[in-house]
Each structure stands twice: as C-alpha cells, then as structure tokens.
PDB file of C-alpha atoms and ligand atoms in Angstrom:
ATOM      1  CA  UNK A  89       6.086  13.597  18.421  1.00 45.00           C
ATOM      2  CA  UNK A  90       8.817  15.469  16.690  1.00 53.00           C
ATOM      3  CA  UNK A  91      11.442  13.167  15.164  1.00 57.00           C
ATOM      4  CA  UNK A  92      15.103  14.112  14.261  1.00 63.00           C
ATOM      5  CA  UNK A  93      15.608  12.754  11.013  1.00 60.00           C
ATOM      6  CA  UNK A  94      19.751  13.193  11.733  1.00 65.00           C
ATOM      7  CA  UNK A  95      19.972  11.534  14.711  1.00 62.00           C
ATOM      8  CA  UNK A  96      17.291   8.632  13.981  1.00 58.00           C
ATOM      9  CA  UNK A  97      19.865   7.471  11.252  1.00 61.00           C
ATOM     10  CA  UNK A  98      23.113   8.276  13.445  1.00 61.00           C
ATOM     11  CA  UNK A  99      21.495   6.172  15.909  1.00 55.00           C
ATOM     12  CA  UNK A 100      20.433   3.127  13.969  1.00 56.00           C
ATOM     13  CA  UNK A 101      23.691   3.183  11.480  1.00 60.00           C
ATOM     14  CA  UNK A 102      25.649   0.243  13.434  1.00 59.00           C
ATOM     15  CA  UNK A 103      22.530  -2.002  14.578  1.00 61.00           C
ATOM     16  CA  UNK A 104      21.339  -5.083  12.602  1.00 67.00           C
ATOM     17  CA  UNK A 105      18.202  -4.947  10.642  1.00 66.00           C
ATOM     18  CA  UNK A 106      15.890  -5.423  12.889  1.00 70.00           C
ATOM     19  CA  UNK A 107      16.951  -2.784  15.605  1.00 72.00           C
ATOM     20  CA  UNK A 108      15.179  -0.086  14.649  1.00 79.00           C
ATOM     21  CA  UNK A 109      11.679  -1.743  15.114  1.00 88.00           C
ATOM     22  CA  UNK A 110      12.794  -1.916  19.082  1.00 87.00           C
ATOM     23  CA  UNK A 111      11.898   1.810  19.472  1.00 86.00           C
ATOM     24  CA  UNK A 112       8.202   1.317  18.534  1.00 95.00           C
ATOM     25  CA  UNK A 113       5.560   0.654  21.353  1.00 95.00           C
ATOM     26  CA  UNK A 114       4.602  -3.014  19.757  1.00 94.00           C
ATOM     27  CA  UNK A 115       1.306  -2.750  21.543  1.00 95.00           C
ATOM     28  CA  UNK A 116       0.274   0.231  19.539  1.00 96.00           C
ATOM     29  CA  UNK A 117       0.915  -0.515  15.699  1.00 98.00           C
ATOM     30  CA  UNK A 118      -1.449   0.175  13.394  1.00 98.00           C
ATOM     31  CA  UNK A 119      -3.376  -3.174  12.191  1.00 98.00           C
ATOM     32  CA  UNK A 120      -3.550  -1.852   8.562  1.00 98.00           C
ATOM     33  CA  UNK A 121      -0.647   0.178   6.964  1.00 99.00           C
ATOM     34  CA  UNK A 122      -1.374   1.855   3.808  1.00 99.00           C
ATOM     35  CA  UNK A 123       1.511   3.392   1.234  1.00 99.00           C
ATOM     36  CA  UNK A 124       1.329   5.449  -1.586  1.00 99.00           C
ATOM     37  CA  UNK A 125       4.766   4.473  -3.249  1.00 98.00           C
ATOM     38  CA  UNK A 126       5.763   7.952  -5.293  1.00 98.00           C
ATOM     39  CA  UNK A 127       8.533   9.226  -6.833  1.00 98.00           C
ATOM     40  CA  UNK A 128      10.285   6.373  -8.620  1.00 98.00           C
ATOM     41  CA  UNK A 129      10.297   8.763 -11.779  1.00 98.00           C
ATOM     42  CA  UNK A 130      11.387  11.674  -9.827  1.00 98.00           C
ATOM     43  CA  UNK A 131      13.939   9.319  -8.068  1.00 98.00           C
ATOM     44  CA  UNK A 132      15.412   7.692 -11.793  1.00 98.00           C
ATOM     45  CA  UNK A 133      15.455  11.688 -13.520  1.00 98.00           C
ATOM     46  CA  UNK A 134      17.339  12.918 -10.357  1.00 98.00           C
ATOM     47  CA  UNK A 135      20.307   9.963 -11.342  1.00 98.00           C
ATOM     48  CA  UNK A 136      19.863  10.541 -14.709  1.00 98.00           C
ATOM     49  CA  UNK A 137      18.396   7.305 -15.126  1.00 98.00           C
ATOM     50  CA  UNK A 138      15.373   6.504 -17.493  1.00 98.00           C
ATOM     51  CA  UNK A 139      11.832   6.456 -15.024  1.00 98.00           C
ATOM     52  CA  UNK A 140      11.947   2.077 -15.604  1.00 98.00           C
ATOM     53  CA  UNK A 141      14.850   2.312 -13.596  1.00 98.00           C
ATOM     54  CA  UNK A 142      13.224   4.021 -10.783  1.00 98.00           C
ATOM     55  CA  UNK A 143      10.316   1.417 -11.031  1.00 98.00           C
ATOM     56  CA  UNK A 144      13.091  -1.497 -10.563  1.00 98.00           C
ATOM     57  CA  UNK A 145      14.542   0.571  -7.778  1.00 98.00           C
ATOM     58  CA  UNK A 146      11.141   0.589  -6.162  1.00 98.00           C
ATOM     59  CA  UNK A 147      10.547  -2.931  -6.204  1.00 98.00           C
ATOM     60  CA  UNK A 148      13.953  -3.428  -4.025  1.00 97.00           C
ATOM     61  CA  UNK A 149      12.130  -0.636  -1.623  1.00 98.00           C
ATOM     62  CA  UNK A 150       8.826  -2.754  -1.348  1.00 98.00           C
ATOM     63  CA  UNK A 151      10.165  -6.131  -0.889  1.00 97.00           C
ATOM     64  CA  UNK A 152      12.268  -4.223   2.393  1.00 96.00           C
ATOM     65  CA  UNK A 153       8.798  -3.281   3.765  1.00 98.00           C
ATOM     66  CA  UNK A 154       7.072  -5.909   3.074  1.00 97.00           C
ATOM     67  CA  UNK A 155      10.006  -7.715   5.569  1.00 96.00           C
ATOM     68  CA  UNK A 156       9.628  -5.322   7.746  1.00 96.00           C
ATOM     69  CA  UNK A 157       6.149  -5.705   8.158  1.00 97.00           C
ATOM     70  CA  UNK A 158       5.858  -9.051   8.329  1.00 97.00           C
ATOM     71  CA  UNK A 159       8.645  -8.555  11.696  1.00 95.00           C
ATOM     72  CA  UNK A 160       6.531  -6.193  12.794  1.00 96.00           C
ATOM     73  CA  UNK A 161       3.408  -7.968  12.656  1.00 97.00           C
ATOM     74  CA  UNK A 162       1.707  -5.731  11.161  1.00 98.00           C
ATOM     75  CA  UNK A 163      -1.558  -7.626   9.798  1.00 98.00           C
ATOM     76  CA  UNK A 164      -2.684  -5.828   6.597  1.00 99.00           C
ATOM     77  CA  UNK A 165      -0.227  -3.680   4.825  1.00 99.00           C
ATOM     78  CA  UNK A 166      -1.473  -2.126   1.600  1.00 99.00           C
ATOM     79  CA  UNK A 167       0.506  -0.437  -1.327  1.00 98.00           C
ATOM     80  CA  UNK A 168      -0.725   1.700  -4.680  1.00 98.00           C
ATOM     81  CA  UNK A 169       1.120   0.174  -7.441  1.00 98.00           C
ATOM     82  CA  UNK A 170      -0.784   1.497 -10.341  1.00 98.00           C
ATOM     83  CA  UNK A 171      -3.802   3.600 -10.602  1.00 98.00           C
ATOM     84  CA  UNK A 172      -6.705   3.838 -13.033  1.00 98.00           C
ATOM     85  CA  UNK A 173      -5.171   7.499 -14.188  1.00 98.00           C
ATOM     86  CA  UNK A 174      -1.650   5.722 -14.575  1.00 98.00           C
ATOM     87  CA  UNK A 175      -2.831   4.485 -17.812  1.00 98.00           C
ATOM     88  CA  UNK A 176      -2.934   8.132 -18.972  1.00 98.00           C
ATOM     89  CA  UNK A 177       0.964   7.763 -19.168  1.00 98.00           C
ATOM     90  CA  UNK A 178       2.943   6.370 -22.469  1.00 98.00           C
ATOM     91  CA  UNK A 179       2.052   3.111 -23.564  1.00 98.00           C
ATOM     92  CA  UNK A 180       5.613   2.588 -22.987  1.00 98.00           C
ATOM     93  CA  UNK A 181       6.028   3.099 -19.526  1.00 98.00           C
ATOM     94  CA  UNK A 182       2.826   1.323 -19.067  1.00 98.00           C
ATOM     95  CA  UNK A 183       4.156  -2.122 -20.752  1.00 98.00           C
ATOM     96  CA  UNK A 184       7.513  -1.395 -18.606  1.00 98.00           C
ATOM     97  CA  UNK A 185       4.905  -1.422 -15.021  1.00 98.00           C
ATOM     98  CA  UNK A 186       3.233  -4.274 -16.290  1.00 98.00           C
ATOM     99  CA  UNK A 187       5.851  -6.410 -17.308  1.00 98.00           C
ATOM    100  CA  UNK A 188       7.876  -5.607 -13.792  1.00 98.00           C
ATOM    101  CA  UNK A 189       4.450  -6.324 -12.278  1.00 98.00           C
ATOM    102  CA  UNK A 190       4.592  -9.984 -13.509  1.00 98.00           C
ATOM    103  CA  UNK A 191       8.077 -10.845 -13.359  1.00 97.00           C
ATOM    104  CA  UNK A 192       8.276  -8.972  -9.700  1.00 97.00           C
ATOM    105  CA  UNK A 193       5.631 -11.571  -8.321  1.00 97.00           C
ATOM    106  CA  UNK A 194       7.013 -14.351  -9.752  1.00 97.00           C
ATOM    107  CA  UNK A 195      10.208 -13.243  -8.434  1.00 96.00           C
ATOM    108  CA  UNK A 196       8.667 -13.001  -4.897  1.00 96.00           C
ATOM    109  CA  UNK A 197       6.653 -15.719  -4.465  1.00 97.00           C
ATOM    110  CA  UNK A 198       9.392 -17.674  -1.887  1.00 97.00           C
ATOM    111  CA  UNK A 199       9.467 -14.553  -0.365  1.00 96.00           C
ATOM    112  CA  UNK A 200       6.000 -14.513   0.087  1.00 97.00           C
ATOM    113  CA  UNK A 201       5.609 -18.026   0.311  1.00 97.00           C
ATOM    114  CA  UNK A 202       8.498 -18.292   3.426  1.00 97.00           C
ATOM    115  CA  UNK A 203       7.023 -15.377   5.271  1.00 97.00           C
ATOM    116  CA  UNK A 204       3.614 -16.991   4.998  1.00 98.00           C
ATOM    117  CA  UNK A 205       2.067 -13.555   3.355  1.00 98.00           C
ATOM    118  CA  UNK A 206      -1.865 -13.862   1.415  1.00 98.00           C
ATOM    119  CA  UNK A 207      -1.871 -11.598  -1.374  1.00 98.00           C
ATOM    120  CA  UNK A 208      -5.035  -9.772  -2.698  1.00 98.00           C
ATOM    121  CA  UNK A 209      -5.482  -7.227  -4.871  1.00 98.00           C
ATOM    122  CA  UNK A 210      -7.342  -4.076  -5.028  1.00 98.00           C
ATOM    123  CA  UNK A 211      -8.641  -2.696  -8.235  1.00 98.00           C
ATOM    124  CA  UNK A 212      -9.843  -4.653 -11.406  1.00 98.00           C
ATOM    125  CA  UNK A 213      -7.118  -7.132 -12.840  1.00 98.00           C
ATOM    126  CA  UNK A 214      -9.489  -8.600 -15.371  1.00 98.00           C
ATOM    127  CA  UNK A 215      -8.549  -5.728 -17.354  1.00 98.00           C
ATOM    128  CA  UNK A 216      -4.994  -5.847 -17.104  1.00 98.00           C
ATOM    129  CA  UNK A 217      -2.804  -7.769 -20.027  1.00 98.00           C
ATOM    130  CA  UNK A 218      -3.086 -11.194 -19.809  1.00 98.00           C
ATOM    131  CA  UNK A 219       0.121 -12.186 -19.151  1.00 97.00           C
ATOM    132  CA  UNK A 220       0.578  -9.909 -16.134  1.00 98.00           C
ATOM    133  CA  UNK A 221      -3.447 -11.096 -14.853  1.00 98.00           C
ATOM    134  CA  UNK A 222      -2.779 -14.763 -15.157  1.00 98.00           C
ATOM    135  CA  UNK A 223       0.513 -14.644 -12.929  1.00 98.00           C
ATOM    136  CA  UNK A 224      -1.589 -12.311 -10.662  1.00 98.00           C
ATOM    137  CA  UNK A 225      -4.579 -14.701 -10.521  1.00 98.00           C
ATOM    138  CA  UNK A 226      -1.385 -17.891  -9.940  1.00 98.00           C
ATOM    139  CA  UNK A 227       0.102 -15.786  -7.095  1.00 97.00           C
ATOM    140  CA  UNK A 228      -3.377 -15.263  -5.565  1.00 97.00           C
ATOM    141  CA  UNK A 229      -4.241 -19.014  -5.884  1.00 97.00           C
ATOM    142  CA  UNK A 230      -0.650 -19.826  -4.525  1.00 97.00           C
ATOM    143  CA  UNK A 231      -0.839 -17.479  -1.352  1.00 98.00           C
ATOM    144  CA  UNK A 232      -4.956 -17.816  -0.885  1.00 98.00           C
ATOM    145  CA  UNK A 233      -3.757 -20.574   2.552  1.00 98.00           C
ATOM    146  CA  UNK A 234      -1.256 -18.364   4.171  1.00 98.00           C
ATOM    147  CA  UNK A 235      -2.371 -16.851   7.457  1.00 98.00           C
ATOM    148  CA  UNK A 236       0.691 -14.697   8.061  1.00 98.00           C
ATOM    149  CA  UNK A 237       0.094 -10.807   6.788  1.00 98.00           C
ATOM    150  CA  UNK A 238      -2.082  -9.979   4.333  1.00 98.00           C
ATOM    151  CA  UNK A 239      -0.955  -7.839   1.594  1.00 98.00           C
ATOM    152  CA  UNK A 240      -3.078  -5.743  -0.353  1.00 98.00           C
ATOM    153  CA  UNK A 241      -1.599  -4.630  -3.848  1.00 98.00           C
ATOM    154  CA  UNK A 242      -3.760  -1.698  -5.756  1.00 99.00           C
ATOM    155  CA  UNK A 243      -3.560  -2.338  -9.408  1.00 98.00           C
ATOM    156  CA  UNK A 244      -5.608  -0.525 -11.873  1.00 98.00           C
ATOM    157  CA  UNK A 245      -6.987   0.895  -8.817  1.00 98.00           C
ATOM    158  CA  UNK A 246      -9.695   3.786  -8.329  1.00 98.00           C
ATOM    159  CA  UNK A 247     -11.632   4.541  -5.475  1.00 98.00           C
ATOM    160  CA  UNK A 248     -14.362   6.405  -7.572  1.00 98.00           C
ATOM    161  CA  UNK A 249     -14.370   3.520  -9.701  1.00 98.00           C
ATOM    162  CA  UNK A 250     -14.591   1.212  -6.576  1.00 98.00           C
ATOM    163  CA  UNK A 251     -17.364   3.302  -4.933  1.00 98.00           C
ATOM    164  CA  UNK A 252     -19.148   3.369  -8.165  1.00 98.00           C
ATOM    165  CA  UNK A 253     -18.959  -0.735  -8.813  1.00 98.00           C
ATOM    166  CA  UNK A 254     -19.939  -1.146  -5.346  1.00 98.00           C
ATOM    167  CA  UNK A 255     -23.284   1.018  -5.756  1.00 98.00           C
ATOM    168  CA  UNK A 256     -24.110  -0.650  -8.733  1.00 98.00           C
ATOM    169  CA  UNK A 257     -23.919  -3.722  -6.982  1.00 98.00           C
ATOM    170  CA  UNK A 258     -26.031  -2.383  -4.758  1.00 98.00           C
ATOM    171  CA  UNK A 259     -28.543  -1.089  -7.157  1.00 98.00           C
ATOM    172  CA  UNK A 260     -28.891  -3.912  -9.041  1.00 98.00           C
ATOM    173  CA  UNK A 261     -29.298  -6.351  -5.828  1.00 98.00           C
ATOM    174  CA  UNK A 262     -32.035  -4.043  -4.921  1.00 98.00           C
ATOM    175  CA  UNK A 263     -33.843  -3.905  -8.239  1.00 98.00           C
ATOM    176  CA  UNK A 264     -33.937  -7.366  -7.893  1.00 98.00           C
ATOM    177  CA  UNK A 265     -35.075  -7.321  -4.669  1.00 98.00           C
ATOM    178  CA  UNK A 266     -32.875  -9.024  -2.652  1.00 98.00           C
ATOM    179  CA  UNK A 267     -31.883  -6.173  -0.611  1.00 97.00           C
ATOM    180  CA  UNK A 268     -34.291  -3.290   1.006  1.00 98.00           C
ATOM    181  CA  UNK A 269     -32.670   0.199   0.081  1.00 97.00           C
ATOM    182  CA  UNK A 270     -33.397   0.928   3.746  1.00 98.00           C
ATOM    183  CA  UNK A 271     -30.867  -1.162   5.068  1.00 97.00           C
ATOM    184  CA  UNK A 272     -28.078  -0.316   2.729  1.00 98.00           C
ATOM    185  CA  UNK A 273     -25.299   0.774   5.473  1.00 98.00           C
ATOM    186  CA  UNK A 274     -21.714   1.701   5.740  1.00 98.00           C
ATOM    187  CA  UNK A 275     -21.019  -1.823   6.730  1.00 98.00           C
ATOM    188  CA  UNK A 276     -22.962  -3.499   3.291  1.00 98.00           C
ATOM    189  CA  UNK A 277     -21.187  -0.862   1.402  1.00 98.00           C
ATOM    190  CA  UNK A 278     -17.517  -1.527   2.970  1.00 98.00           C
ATOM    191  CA  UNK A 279     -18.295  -4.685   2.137  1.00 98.00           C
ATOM    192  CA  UNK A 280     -18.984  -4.638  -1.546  1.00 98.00           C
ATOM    193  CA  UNK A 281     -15.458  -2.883  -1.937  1.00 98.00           C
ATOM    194  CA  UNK A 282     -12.329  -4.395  -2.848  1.00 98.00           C
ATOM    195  CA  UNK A 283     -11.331  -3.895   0.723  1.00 98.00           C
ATOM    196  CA  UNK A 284     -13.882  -6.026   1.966  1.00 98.00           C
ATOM    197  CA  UNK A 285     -13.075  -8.179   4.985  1.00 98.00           C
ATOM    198  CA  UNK A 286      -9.896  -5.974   5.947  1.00 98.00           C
ATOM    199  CA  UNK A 287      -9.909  -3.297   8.729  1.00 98.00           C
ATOM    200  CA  UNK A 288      -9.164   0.464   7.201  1.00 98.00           C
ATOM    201  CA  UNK A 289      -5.992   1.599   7.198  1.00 98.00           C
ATOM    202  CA  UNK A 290      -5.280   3.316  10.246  1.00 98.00           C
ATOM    203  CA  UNK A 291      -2.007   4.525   8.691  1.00 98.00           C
ATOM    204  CA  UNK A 292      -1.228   6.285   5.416  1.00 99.00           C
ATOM    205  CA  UNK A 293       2.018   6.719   4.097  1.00 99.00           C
ATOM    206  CA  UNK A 294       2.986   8.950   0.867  1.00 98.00           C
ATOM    207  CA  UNK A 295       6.500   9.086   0.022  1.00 98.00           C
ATOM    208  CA  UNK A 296       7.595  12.386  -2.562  1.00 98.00           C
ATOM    209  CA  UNK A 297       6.129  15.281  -1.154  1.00 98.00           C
ATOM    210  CA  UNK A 298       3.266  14.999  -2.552  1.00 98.00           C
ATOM    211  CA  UNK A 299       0.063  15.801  -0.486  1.00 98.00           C
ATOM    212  CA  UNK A 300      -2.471  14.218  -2.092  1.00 98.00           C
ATOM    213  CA  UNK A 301      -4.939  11.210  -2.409  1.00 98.00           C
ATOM    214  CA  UNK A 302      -4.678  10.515  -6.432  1.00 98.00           C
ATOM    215  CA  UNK A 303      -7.940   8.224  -5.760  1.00 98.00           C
ATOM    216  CA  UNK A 304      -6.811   6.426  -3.462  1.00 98.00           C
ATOM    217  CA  UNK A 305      -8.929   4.467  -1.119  1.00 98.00           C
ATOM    218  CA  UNK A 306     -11.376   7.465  -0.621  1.00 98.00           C
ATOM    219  CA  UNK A 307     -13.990   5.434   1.795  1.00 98.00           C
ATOM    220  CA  UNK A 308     -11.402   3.609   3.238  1.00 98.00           C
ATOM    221  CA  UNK A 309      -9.330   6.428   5.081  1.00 98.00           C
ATOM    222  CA  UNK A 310     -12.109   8.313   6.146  1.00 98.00           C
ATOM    223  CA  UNK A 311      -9.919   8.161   9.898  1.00 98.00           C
ATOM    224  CA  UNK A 312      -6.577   7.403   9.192  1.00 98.00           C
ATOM    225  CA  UNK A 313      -3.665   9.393  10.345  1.00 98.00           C
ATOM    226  CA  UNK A 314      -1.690  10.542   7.213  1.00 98.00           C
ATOM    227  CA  UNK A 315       2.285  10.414   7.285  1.00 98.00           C
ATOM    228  CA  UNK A 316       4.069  12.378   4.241  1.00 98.00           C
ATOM    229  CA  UNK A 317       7.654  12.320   3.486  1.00 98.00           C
ATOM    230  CA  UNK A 318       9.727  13.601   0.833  1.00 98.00           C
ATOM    231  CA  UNK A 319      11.912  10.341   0.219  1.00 98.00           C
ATOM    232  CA  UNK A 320      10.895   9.395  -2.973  1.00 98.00           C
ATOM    233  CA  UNK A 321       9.893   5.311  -2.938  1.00 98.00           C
ATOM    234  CA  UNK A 322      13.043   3.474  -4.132  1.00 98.00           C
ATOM    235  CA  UNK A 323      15.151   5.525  -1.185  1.00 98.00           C
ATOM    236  CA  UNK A 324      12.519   4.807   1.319  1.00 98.00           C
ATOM    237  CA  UNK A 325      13.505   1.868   4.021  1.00 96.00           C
ATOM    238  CA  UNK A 326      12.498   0.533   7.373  1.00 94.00           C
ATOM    239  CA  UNK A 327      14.253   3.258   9.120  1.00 94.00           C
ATOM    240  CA  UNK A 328      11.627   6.099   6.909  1.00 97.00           C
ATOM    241  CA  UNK A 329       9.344   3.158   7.953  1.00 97.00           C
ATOM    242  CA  UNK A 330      10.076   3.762  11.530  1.00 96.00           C
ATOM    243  CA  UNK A 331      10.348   7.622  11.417  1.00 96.00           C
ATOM    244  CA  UNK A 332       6.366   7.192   9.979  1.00 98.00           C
ATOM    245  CA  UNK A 333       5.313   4.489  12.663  1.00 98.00           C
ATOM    246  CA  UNK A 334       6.813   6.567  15.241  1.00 97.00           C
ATOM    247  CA  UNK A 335       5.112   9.676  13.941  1.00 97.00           C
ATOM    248  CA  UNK A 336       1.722   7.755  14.116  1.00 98.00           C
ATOM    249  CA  UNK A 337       1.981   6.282  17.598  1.00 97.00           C
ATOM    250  CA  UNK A 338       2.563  10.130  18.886  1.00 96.00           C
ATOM    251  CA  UNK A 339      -0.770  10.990  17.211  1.00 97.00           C
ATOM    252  CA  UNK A 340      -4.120  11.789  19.164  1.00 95.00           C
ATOM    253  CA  UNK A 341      -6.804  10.152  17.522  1.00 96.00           C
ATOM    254  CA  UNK A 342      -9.503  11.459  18.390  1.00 96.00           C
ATOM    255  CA  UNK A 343     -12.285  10.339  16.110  1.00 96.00           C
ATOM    256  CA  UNK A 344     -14.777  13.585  16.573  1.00 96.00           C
ATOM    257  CA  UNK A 345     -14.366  12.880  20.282  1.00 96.00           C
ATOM    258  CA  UNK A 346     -12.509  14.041  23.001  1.00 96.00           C
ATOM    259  CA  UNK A 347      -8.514  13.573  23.471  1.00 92.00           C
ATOM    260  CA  UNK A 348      -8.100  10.616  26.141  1.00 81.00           C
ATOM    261  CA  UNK A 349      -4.389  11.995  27.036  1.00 73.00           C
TER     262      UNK A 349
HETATM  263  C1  IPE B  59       5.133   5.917  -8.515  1.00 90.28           C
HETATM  264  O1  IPE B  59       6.160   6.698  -9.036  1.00 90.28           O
HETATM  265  C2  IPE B  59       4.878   4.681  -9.330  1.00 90.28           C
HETATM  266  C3  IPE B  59       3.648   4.706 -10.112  1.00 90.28           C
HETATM  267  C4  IPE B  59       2.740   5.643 -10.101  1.00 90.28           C
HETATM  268  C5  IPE B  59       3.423   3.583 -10.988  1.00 90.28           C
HETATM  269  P1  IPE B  59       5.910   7.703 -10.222  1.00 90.28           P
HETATM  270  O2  IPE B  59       6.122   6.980 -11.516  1.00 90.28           O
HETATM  271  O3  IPE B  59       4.616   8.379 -10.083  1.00 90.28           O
HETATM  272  O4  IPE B  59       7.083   8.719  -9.992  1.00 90.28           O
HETATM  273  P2  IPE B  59       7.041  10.311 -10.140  1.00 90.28           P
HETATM  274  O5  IPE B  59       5.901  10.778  -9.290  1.00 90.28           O
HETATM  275  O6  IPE B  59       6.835  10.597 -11.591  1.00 90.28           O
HETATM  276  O7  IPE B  59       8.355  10.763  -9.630  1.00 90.28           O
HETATM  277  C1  IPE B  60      -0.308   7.778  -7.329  1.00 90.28           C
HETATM  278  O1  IPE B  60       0.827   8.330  -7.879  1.00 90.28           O
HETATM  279  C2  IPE B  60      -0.469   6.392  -7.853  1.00 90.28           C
HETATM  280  C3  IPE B  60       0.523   5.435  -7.421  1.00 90.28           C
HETATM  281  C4  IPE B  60       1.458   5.635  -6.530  1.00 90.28           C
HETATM  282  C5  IPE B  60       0.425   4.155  -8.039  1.00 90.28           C
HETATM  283  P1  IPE B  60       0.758   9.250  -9.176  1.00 90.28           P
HETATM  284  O2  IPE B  60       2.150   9.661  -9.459  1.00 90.28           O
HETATM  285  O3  IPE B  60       0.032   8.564 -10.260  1.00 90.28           O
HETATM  286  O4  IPE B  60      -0.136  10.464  -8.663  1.00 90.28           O
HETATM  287  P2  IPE B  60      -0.246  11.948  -9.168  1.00 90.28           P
HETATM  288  O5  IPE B  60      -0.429  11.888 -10.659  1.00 90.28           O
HETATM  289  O6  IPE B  60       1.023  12.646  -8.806  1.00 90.28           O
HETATM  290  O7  IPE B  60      -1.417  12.500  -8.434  1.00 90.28           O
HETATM  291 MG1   MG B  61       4.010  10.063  -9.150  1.00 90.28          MG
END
C-alpha cells in the first residue's frame, strides 16, 4: 500500500491522540514490533545542537511509542538503544547514553508501572556501569509482575555476540552431556537467546535512512517485513508509527510460499 505522507498528516492534524490508530485493521497488528531508533545525532547537528541533545530528544520520541503501543496492544515491542559497536564512540558520548539510560528509567517507571508494561532487556547489562546496571536490574525486578506489553530494550546489544553466547551454551551443555548434538534445533537455539520466550518481530522499523541491520537481531528477523523511514528518531511519532503499521498490514507475506491474496 502506497501511503501519502501529506495527506496522512493533513488528515490526522485536528484529531485527539488516539485517532490515528482507528485507520489500522486491529485484527492484523504485528504481535512483536521491532525499532531501530537512528538519527538522534543527525537530528541534534541538523539544530545545531550538541548529539546529547538529540539523545534527550529521543527519549521524548520513545516514551510516545511506547503509549502508543501499549493503546494498540501491541504485545512485544522492542527498541535498539545501544549496541556493542556503540562503545566504539567517545567515552563522552558514551557516559552521556548511560547516564540518560539510568535517569530515563527511573524517570519512567509510573509510566511503566500505570500502563502495566514488563521490561527485559536484550544484550549483556552485567557489563554496563554499575550505576546504570543496578537501576536496570531495580526496573526489571519492579516490572517482572506486569502482564500488560512487554518491552524489550537492546543494551550493549549484538546479535553475533548473542548467537555466539548461545552456541557456547550449547557446546558446553553438550560436552557435558546433557544435551545430544543431534537434537540441537532452531527452537533450543531461539531459546538460549536473549529473545527467548518472545515471538520474532514480525515488524522492523529503522528511522534515518539508513538501510541496514548494525547487528541487530540477526536470527530473530529472519521473516520480518522491514519498514525504513527517513525521520530521524526524536521527530518520529505515532502518526510515522502509523504510516509504518499501515505499510506492514499492506504487505504479502509470503514466507517461501505462495501469496494467499
Ligand atoms: C541512535 O542515534 C542512538 C544510538 C545509536 C545510541 P545516533 O546517535 O546513531 O544518531 P546518528 O546516526 O549519528 O544521527
Ligand atoms: C544502530 O545505530 C544502533 C542503535 C540504534 C542503538 P548506529 O548508529 O550505531 O548504526 P550504524 O553505525 O549507522 O550502522
Ligand atoms: Mg546512528
């Protein structure tokens, strides 16, 4: 499906927040929505703002998708916050991400907490400063009851490093002997990643232009339709939300079969 940008917005400009969601076929949402959030540097250069300030602006843009897919019912949405190559970048901007980690979850734990929202995280936190891991590890604990939507933050995420851990799991556990190499499946190996328990994403959004993967949940989106735009993050709200979720539910998925249209 084709989707005018233009008249999307002209359409939605005088409705209340919710509106837009009232164009989407309900029935068909994806279960798992998956985001790449990119260009909060791009977005903060383009202002002539320092790049922190397009990480605070991208905070404002999560928290209004995070709403909106909680409204939508979406069950599992998923975001990349940091990956393992982001701590290529200066130690400055680094410290900045990790201290607006911490202080953003505190911030947002009513949120979470009123919209009834489990958070887990993707990627390994035990290696993350302590400060930011321990409010990380408090948020998990605080959210671990809630049966609303599950949100899946990547930190110090890497899907090659995910795969990897997960084989050597694997390897190990079958040195030992308590698993026969012959039954190692997709399903036991889905299940020793950080994804375990979730379905895959069945939608993946990259905002920025960029088309790319950066590592990102490799196994996971073996099927998933792929939605790019070239909002960068902080600009990106439920109305670029609903231009995406639109997009997918004109898709054919197909899934090496035949087209059921
Ligand atoms: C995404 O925005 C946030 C993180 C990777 C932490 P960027 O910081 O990558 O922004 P650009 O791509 O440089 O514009
Ligand atoms: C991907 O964005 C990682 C996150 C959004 C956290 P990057 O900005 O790090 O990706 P590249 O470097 O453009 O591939
Ligand atoms: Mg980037």
């Amino acid at each position: 499906m084709q989707v005018d940008e233009e008249k999307l917005a002209a359409y939605f400009a005088d409705e209340p927040a919710d509106a837009p969601f009232s164009h989407l076929d309900r029935a068909r949402l994806p279960k798992h929505v998956s985001i790449i959030m990119d260009g909060n540097g791009r977005w903060a250069t383009a202002r002539g703002l320092g790049r922190s300030e397009g990480h605070k602006a991208g905070i404002v843009a999560l928290r209004e998708i995070i709403t909106a897919s909680v409204r939508l019912g979406i069950d599992v949405l998923s975001a990349y916050a940091f990956s393992t190559e982001n701590w290529n970048r200066p130690a400055h901007e680094v410290n900045v991400l990790m201290h607006l980690f911490a202080k953003t979850f505190i911030d947002e734990l009513p949120l979470l907490r009123r919209e009834n929202v489990r958070v887990v995280f993707l990627g390994d936190i035990e290696a993350l400063p302590k400060k930011t891991r321990e409010v990380f590890e408090y948020g998990l604990k605080e959210t671990a009851g809630h049966t609303g939507m599950v949100l899946a933050l990547a930190v110090n995420y890497g899907a090659r490093a995910e795969i990897t851990r997960a084989c050597r799991e694997i390897a190990a556990e079958a040195a030992a002997g308590r698993i026969d190499p012959v039954s190692v499946d997709d399903k036991l190996v889905a299940s020793r990643l950080y994804t375990a328990g979730l379905p895959d994403p069945e939608l993946v959004i990259r905002t920025s232009g960029e088309l790319r993967l950066s590592n990102y949940l490799l196994w996971q989106v073996a099927y998933a339709e792929f939605y790019v735009t070239d909002t960068y993050w902080p600009d990106f709200d439920r109305w670029g939300y609903v231009k995406a979720l639109l997009a997918f539910q004109g898709r054919d998925r197909r899934f090496g079969g035949l087209s059921k249209k």
